[in-house]
Coordinates of C-alpha atoms and ligand atoms in Angstrom, one line a residue:
X1 CA 0.0 0.0 0.0
X2 CA 3.0 2.3 0.4
X3 CA 4.6 1.5 -2.9
X4 CA 3.8 4.9 -4.4
X5 CA 5.4 6.9 -1.7
X6 CA 8.3 4.6 -1.1
X7 CA 10.1 5.4 -4.3
X8 CA 9.8 9.1 -3.3
X9 CA 12.2 9.0 -0.5
X10 CA 14.9 11.1 -2.0
X11 CA 17.8 10.3 0.2
X12 CA 20.7 10.3 -2.3
X13 CA 22.3 13.5 -0.9
X14 CA 22.7 13.4 2.8
X15 CA 23.1 17.2 3.0
X16 CA 19.6 17.9 1.6
X17 CA 17.7 14.6 2.3
X18 CA 14.7 14.5 4.5
X19 CA 14.7 11.8 7.1
X20 CA 13.2 8.3 6.8
X21 CA 9.4 8.8 6.8
X22 CA 7.7 8.4 10.2
X23 CA 5.6 5.3 9.2
X24 CA 8.8 3.2 9.2
X25 CA 8.8 3.6 13.0
X26 CA 5.2 2.5 13.7
X27 CA 3.5 0.9 10.8
X28 CA 2.6 -2.9 11.3
X29 CA 3.0 -3.8 7.7
X30 CA 6.4 -2.1 7.3
X31 CA 7.5 -3.8 10.6
X32 CA 6.6 -7.2 9.2
X33 CA 8.5 -6.4 6.0
X34 CA 11.5 -5.2 8.1
X35 CA 11.4 -8.5 10.1
X36 CA 11.5 -10.5 6.9
X37 CA 14.2 -8.5 5.1
X38 CA 16.3 -7.4 8.1
X39 CA 15.9 -9.1 11.4
X40 CA 15.5 -12.7 10.1
X41 CA 18.4 -12.2 7.7
X42 CA 21.1 -10.3 9.6
X43 CA 23.7 -11.2 12.3
X44 CA 22.8 -10.7 15.9
X45 CA 25.2 -10.7 18.9
X46 CA 24.2 -13.3 21.4
X47 CA 27.0 -13.4 24.0
X48 CA 30.7 -13.2 24.7
X49 CA 32.7 -16.4 24.3
X50 CA 33.4 -16.5 28.0
X51 CA 29.6 -17.0 28.7
X52 CA 29.8 -20.4 27.1
X53 CA 33.1 -21.5 28.4
X54 CA 32.5 -25.2 29.3
X55 CA 30.4 -28.0 27.7
X56 CA 26.7 -27.5 28.3
X57 CA 26.9 -23.8 28.8
X58 CA 24.2 -22.1 26.8
X59 CA 22.7 -18.7 26.1
X60 CA 19.3 -18.2 24.5
X61 CA 18.6 -15.3 22.1
X62 CA 14.9 -14.5 21.4
X63 CA 14.0 -12.2 18.4
X64 CA 10.3 -11.6 17.7
X65 CA 8.7 -15.1 17.3
X66 CA 12.1 -16.9 17.0
X67 CA 14.3 -18.4 19.7
X68 CA 17.9 -19.5 19.2
X69 CA 20.2 -21.5 21.5
X70 CA 23.9 -21.1 21.4
X71 CA 25.5 -24.0 23.2
X72 CA 29.1 -25.2 23.9
X73 CA 29.5 -28.8 22.8
X74 CA 31.5 -31.6 24.4
X75 CA 34.2 -31.2 21.8
X76 CA 34.6 -27.5 22.4
X77 CA 32.7 -26.6 19.3
X78 CA 29.9 -24.0 19.6
X79 CA 26.5 -24.8 18.1
X80 CA 23.5 -22.7 17.3
X81 CA 20.1 -24.0 16.6
X82 CA 16.4 -23.2 16.8
X83 CA 15.1 -23.7 20.3
X84 CA 12.3 -26.1 19.2
X85 CA 11.7 -29.8 19.6
X86 CA 11.5 -31.8 16.4
X87 CA 8.6 -34.0 17.7
X88 CA 5.7 -31.6 18.0
X89 CA 7.4 -28.2 18.1
X90 CA 7.6 -27.5 21.9
X91 CA 10.0 -24.8 22.9
X92 CA 12.9 -26.5 24.7
X93 CA 14.5 -24.0 26.9
X94 CA 13.0 -21.0 28.7
X95 CA 16.0 -19.5 30.6
X96 CA 18.2 -16.8 29.1
X97 CA 21.4 -18.7 30.1
X98 CA 22.4 -21.8 32.0
X99 CA 24.1 -25.2 31.8
X100 CA 22.7 -28.3 30.1
X101 CA 23.6 -31.5 31.9
X102 CA 24.3 -34.2 29.4
X103 CA 21.2 -33.6 27.1
X104 CA 18.5 -31.1 26.3
X105 CA 15.3 -32.8 27.4
X106 CA 12.0 -31.7 25.8
X107 CA 9.5 -30.9 28.6
X108 CA 6.7 -32.6 26.7
X109 CA 7.6 -36.2 25.8
X110 CA 11.2 -36.2 26.9
X111 CA 13.0 -36.4 23.6
X112 CA 16.6 -35.9 24.5
X113 CA 19.1 -34.0 22.3
X114 CA 22.9 -34.0 22.5
X115 CA 24.7 -30.7 22.9
X116 CA 25.5 -30.8 19.2
X117 CA 21.7 -30.9 18.5
X118 CA 21.4 -34.5 17.4
X119 CA 18.6 -36.6 18.8
X120 CA 20.0 -39.0 21.4
X121 CA 16.8 -40.7 22.5
X122 CA 13.1 -40.6 21.7
X123 CA 11.1 -42.3 24.5
X124 CA 9.0 -45.3 23.5
X125 CA 9.4 -45.1 19.8
X126 CA 11.1 -48.4 19.1
X127 CA 8.1 -49.8 17.3
X128 CA 7.8 -46.8 14.9
X129 CA 7.9 -47.6 11.2
X130 CA 10.6 -45.8 9.1
X131 CA 11.8 -43.8 12.2
X132 CA 15.5 -43.3 12.7
X133 CA 16.4 -41.1 15.6
X134 CA 19.9 -40.8 14.2
X135 CA 18.6 -38.8 11.3
X136 CA 16.8 -36.2 13.5
X137 CA 18.6 -33.1 14.8
X138 CA 17.7 -29.6 16.0
X139 CA 17.7 -27.2 13.1
X140 CA 21.0 -25.4 13.1
X141 CA 21.6 -21.8 12.2
X142 CA 24.9 -20.1 11.2
X143 CA 27.1 -18.9 14.0
X144 CA 30.3 -16.8 13.9
X145 CA 32.7 -15.2 16.3
X146 CA 34.0 -11.8 15.7
X147 CA 36.3 -10.2 18.3
X148 CA 35.3 -12.8 20.9
X149 CA 31.6 -12.1 20.6
X150 CA 29.2 -14.8 19.1
X151 CA 26.7 -13.9 16.4
X152 CA 23.9 -15.9 14.9
X153 CA 21.9 -15.5 11.7
X154 CA 18.6 -17.2 11.0
X155 CA 19.2 -17.1 7.3
X156 CA 21.0 -20.3 6.4
X157 CA 22.1 -18.8 3.0
X158 CA 23.7 -15.8 4.6
X159 CA 27.1 -14.5 3.7
X160 CA 29.7 -14.6 6.4
X161 CA 29.6 -11.9 9.0
X162 CA 33.4 -11.4 8.7
X163 CA 32.9 -10.4 5.1
X164 CA 30.4 -7.7 6.1
X165 CA 32.5 -6.1 8.8
X166 CA 36.0 -6.1 7.3
X167 CA 38.1 -3.7 9.4
X168 CA 35.8 -3.8 12.4
X169 CA 37.7 -6.3 14.4
X170 CA 41.0 -4.6 14.2
X171 CA 39.4 -1.3 15.2
X172 CA 37.8 -3.0 18.2
X173 CA 41.0 -4.5 19.2
X174 CA 42.7 -1.2 19.0
X175 CA 40.3 0.5 21.5
X176 CA 39.2 -2.6 23.5
X177 CA 42.5 -4.5 23.9
X178 CA 41.1 -6.8 26.6
X179 CA 38.2 -8.1 24.4
X180 CA 39.3 -11.7 24.7
X181 CA 39.8 -11.6 28.4
X182 CA 36.5 -10.1 29.8
X183 CA 33.6 -11.7 31.7
X184 CA 30.1 -10.5 32.1
X185 CA 29.5 -8.7 35.3
X186 CA 26.0 -7.3 34.7
X187 CA 23.2 -7.7 32.2
X188 CA 20.1 -5.4 32.4
X189 CA 17.1 -5.5 30.1
X190 CA 14.7 -2.6 29.6
X191 CA 11.5 -2.7 27.6
X192 CA 11.2 0.6 25.9
X193 CA 8.1 1.9 24.2
X194 CA 9.8 2.9 21.0
X195 CA 10.8 1.4 17.7
X196 CA 14.3 -0.1 17.7
X197 CA 15.4 2.5 15.0
X198 CA 14.5 5.4 17.3
X199 CA 17.0 4.0 19.8
X200 CA 19.7 3.4 17.2
X201 CA 19.2 6.9 15.8
X202 CA 19.7 8.4 19.2
X203 CA 22.7 6.3 19.9
X204 CA 24.6 7.2 16.7
X205 CA 24.5 11.0 16.8
X206 CA 26.5 13.1 19.2
X207 CA 24.4 16.2 18.4
X208 CA 22.2 15.7 21.5
X209 CA 25.1 15.1 23.9
X210 CA 25.7 18.7 25.0
X211 CA 22.1 19.8 24.4
X212 CA 19.9 17.3 26.2
X213 CA 19.7 16.3 29.9
X214 CA 22.2 16.8 32.7
X215 CA 23.6 13.2 32.6
X216 CA 24.5 13.6 29.0
X217 CA 26.4 16.8 29.9
X218 CA 28.4 14.8 32.5
X219 CA 29.4 12.4 29.8
X220 CA 30.2 15.2 27.3
X221 CA 32.5 16.8 29.9
X222 CA 34.8 13.7 29.7
X223 CA 35.2 13.9 25.9
X224 CA 37.4 16.2 23.8
X225 CA 34.9 17.0 21.0
X226 CA 37.6 18.6 18.9
X227 CA 38.9 15.1 18.1
X228 CA 35.4 13.5 17.8
X229 CA 34.7 11.5 14.6
X230 CA 31.8 9.5 13.3
X231 CA 32.6 7.2 10.4
X232 CA 30.5 4.8 8.4
X233 CA 32.1 1.7 6.8
X234 CA 29.2 -0.1 5.1
X235 CA 27.7 -2.5 7.6
X236 CA 29.5 -1.1 10.5
X237 CA 30.2 2.3 11.8
X238 CA 32.0 3.8 14.8
X239 CA 32.2 7.1 16.6
X240 CA 34.8 8.0 19.1
X241 CA 36.5 10.9 20.8
X242 CA 39.7 11.3 22.9
X243 CA 39.3 12.1 26.6
X244 CA 39.1 15.5 28.0
X245 CA 41.7 16.1 30.6
X246 CA 39.9 15.6 33.9
X247 CA 40.7 14.7 37.5
X248 CA 37.5 12.8 38.2
X249 CA 35.1 10.7 36.2
X250 CA 31.8 9.2 37.3
X251 CA 32.4 10.6 40.8
X252 CA 35.9 9.0 41.3
X253 CA 39.4 10.2 40.8
X254 CA 41.0 8.9 37.6
X255 CA 44.5 8.9 39.1
X256 CA 45.9 5.3 39.1
X257 CA 42.9 3.9 37.2
X258 CA 43.4 1.1 34.7
X259 CA 41.1 1.1 31.7
X260 CA 40.5 -0.4 28.3
X261 CA 40.8 3.0 26.7
X262 CA 40.4 6.5 28.0
X263 CA 38.6 7.3 24.8
X264 CA 34.9 7.4 24.3
X265 CA 34.6 4.5 21.8
X266 CA 31.5 3.0 20.1
X267 CA 31.2 0.6 17.3
X268 CA 27.9 -0.7 15.8
X269 CA 27.5 -3.8 13.6
X270 CA 24.5 -3.7 11.4
X271 CA 21.8 -3.9 12.4
X272 CA 21.5 -3.8 16.2
X273 CA 24.8 -4.5 18.0
X274 CA 26.8 -1.8 19.8
X275 CA 30.0 -2.4 21.7
X276 CA 31.5 0.6 23.5
X277 CA 33.8 1.9 26.2
X278 CA 33.4 5.0 28.3
X279 CA 36.4 7.2 29.1
X280 CA 38.5 6.0 32.0
X281 CA 36.4 3.0 32.7
X282 CA 37.7 -0.6 32.8
X283 CA 34.5 -1.8 31.3
X284 CA 33.3 -3.0 27.8
X285 CA 29.7 -2.4 27.3
X286 CA 27.3 -4.0 24.8
X287 CA 24.1 -2.4 23.9
X288 CA 21.5 -4.3 21.7
X289 CA 18.3 -2.9 20.4
X290 CA 16.1 -6.0 20.0
X291 CA 12.7 -5.3 18.4
X292 CA 9.7 -6.7 20.2
X293 CA 7.1 -5.0 18.0
X294 CA 6.7 -1.8 15.8
X295 CA 6.7 0.4 18.9
X296 CA 8.4 -1.8 21.5
X297 CA 12.1 -2.7 21.9
X298 CA 14.1 -4.7 24.4
X299 CA 17.2 -2.7 25.3
X300 CA 19.8 -5.1 26.6
X301 CA 22.9 -3.6 28.3
X302 CA 25.8 -6.0 29.0
X303 CA 28.8 -4.9 31.0
X304 CA 32.0 -6.9 30.8
X305 CA 35.3 -6.4 32.7
X306 CA 38.7 -7.9 32.4
X307 CA 39.0 -11.2 34.2
X308 CA 42.5 -10.5 35.2
X309 CA 41.8 -7.2 37.1
X310 CA 39.5 -6.6 40.0
X311 CA 36.7 -4.2 39.4
X312 CA 37.6 -0.7 40.5
X313 CA 35.3 1.6 42.3
X314 CA 35.2 3.8 39.2
X315 CA 34.3 0.9 37.0
X316 CA 31.5 -0.2 39.3
X317 CA 30.2 3.4 39.4
X318 CA 30.1 3.5 35.6
X319 CA 27.8 0.4 35.4
X320 CA 25.5 1.9 37.9
X321 CA 25.7 5.3 36.3
X322 CA 24.9 3.8 32.9
X323 CA 22.0 1.6 34.0
X324 CA 20.4 4.1 36.4
X325 CA 21.3 7.5 34.9
X326 CA 22.3 7.8 31.3
X327 CA 20.1 4.8 30.1
X328 CA 16.9 6.3 31.6
X329 CA 17.7 9.8 30.3
X330 CA 18.1 8.4 26.8
X331 CA 15.0 6.2 27.2
X332 CA 12.9 9.2 28.0
X333 CA 14.1 10.9 24.9
X334 CA 13.4 7.7 22.8
X335 CA 9.8 7.5 24.2
X336 CA 9.2 11.2 23.5
X337 CA 10.3 10.7 19.9
X338 CA 8.1 7.7 19.4
X339 CA 5.1 9.6 20.7
X340 CA 5.9 12.5 18.3
X341 CA 6.4 10.3 15.2
X342 CA 2.7 9.3 15.2
X343 CA 1.7 13.0 15.1
X344 CA -0.3 14.2 12.1
X345 CA 2.0 17.2 12.4
X346 CA 5.2 15.3 11.5
X347 CA 6.4 13.0 8.8
X348 CA 10.0 13.8 7.8
X349 CA 12.6 16.1 9.3
X350 CA 16.1 17.3 8.2
X351 CA 19.4 15.6 8.9
X352 CA 21.7 18.0 10.6
X353 CA 24.9 17.4 8.6
X354 CA 28.0 19.4 8.2
X355 CA 30.6 19.2 5.5
X356 CA 33.4 18.1 7.9
X357 CA 31.2 15.3 9.4
X358 CA 32.0 16.8 12.8
X359 CA 30.7 15.9 16.2
X360 CA 27.2 17.3 15.8
X361 CA 26.7 15.8 12.3
X362 CA 23.9 13.3 11.8
X363 CA 25.4 11.6 8.8
X364 CA 25.4 8.2 10.5
X365 CA 21.6 8.4 10.8
X366 CA 21.4 9.0 7.1
X367 CA 23.7 6.0 6.5
X368 CA 21.7 3.7 8.8
X369 CA 18.4 4.8 7.2
X370 CA 19.7 4.0 3.8
X371 CA 20.7 0.5 4.9
X372 CA 17.2 -0.1 6.4
X373 CA 15.5 1.3 3.3
X374 CA 17.6 -0.7 0.8
X375 CA 17.3 -3.9 2.8
X376 CA 13.5 -3.5 2.8
X377 CA 13.0 -2.4 -0.8
X378 CA 16.0 -3.6 -2.7
Ligands
FES1 S1 7.2 -32.1 21.6 FE1 9.1 -32.5 22.3 S2 9.1 -34.6 22.9 FE2 7.1 -34.2 22.1
FE2_2 FE1 22.1 9.8 24.4

């Protein structure tokens, strides 16, 4: 029904383009098209490798009506498969993470699957005609590791993630040198009444940093915006700035602190994975914008810290500050945008873009919207 207008989104010139039309942020039919063309066909970060360290460790990743299990096998291989029994379709595992002892047992008729997904035993089926348990297996999906994080894709014909994000891993390793050596210290989920793209849009511009709420201004005071850059590289982009010279950060002295980087560093892998570090904090953060519906998103914040160093007071304060101060301040902005996008008084705005692609420039939004639009409409 939108075909007429769709071809009209003139977005070729970032400097004059109008933003992605509002209906992309609330319309049910467009959301379904987006699920089919983006969410079910792209790579999603599930966990850090340390979360599935020993055989049986699993992490579950739910996306809309789909559920995927990532499991460490006996041999040390990591498997990813749909979280659904091959007998009558029961969902196998409910928990976000845990440890499977020996087999995954279906709660309905107790079919038992090995860690590699193969059916080990189907109770009371010996008499069945033409039934060979050895030929039954949970349905696997592609899994890949990039910079020690595990990604899955529900599209079995997908191209490798590594091909999509060439250059991203070395950039991550430059700013997050302890990537291989971190463990999860905190994971917090928030349900936000906003489209996932509202949250991405907000995350990938620095324009609002010094203009919105007081918590943003605290973060802005730690960054030297004269060196701030926002760069798009196809299916990944990053934005980063060197530290401002300060004595204290997040309420603690920075003297003697160890940290991944004293830069403000953020990288996003298309479509919804962000990995970041705040200045002076010995913490790697992950930030996933997982759609729940056209106007509802699960925001998942993970905080990881180096295994080999104890968590400093400053690093603890950062996790608390992010979960309880910056996060809520951004969420309020996201919800306010979502409410406005449905207004009869708004459809498209202007990207604020400067020729130098400086700290206030919204060119990453334009880049992201183009990826969304082209994924949906070819
Ligand atoms: S549905 Fe799983 S064993 Fe029957
Ligand atoms: Fe923000």
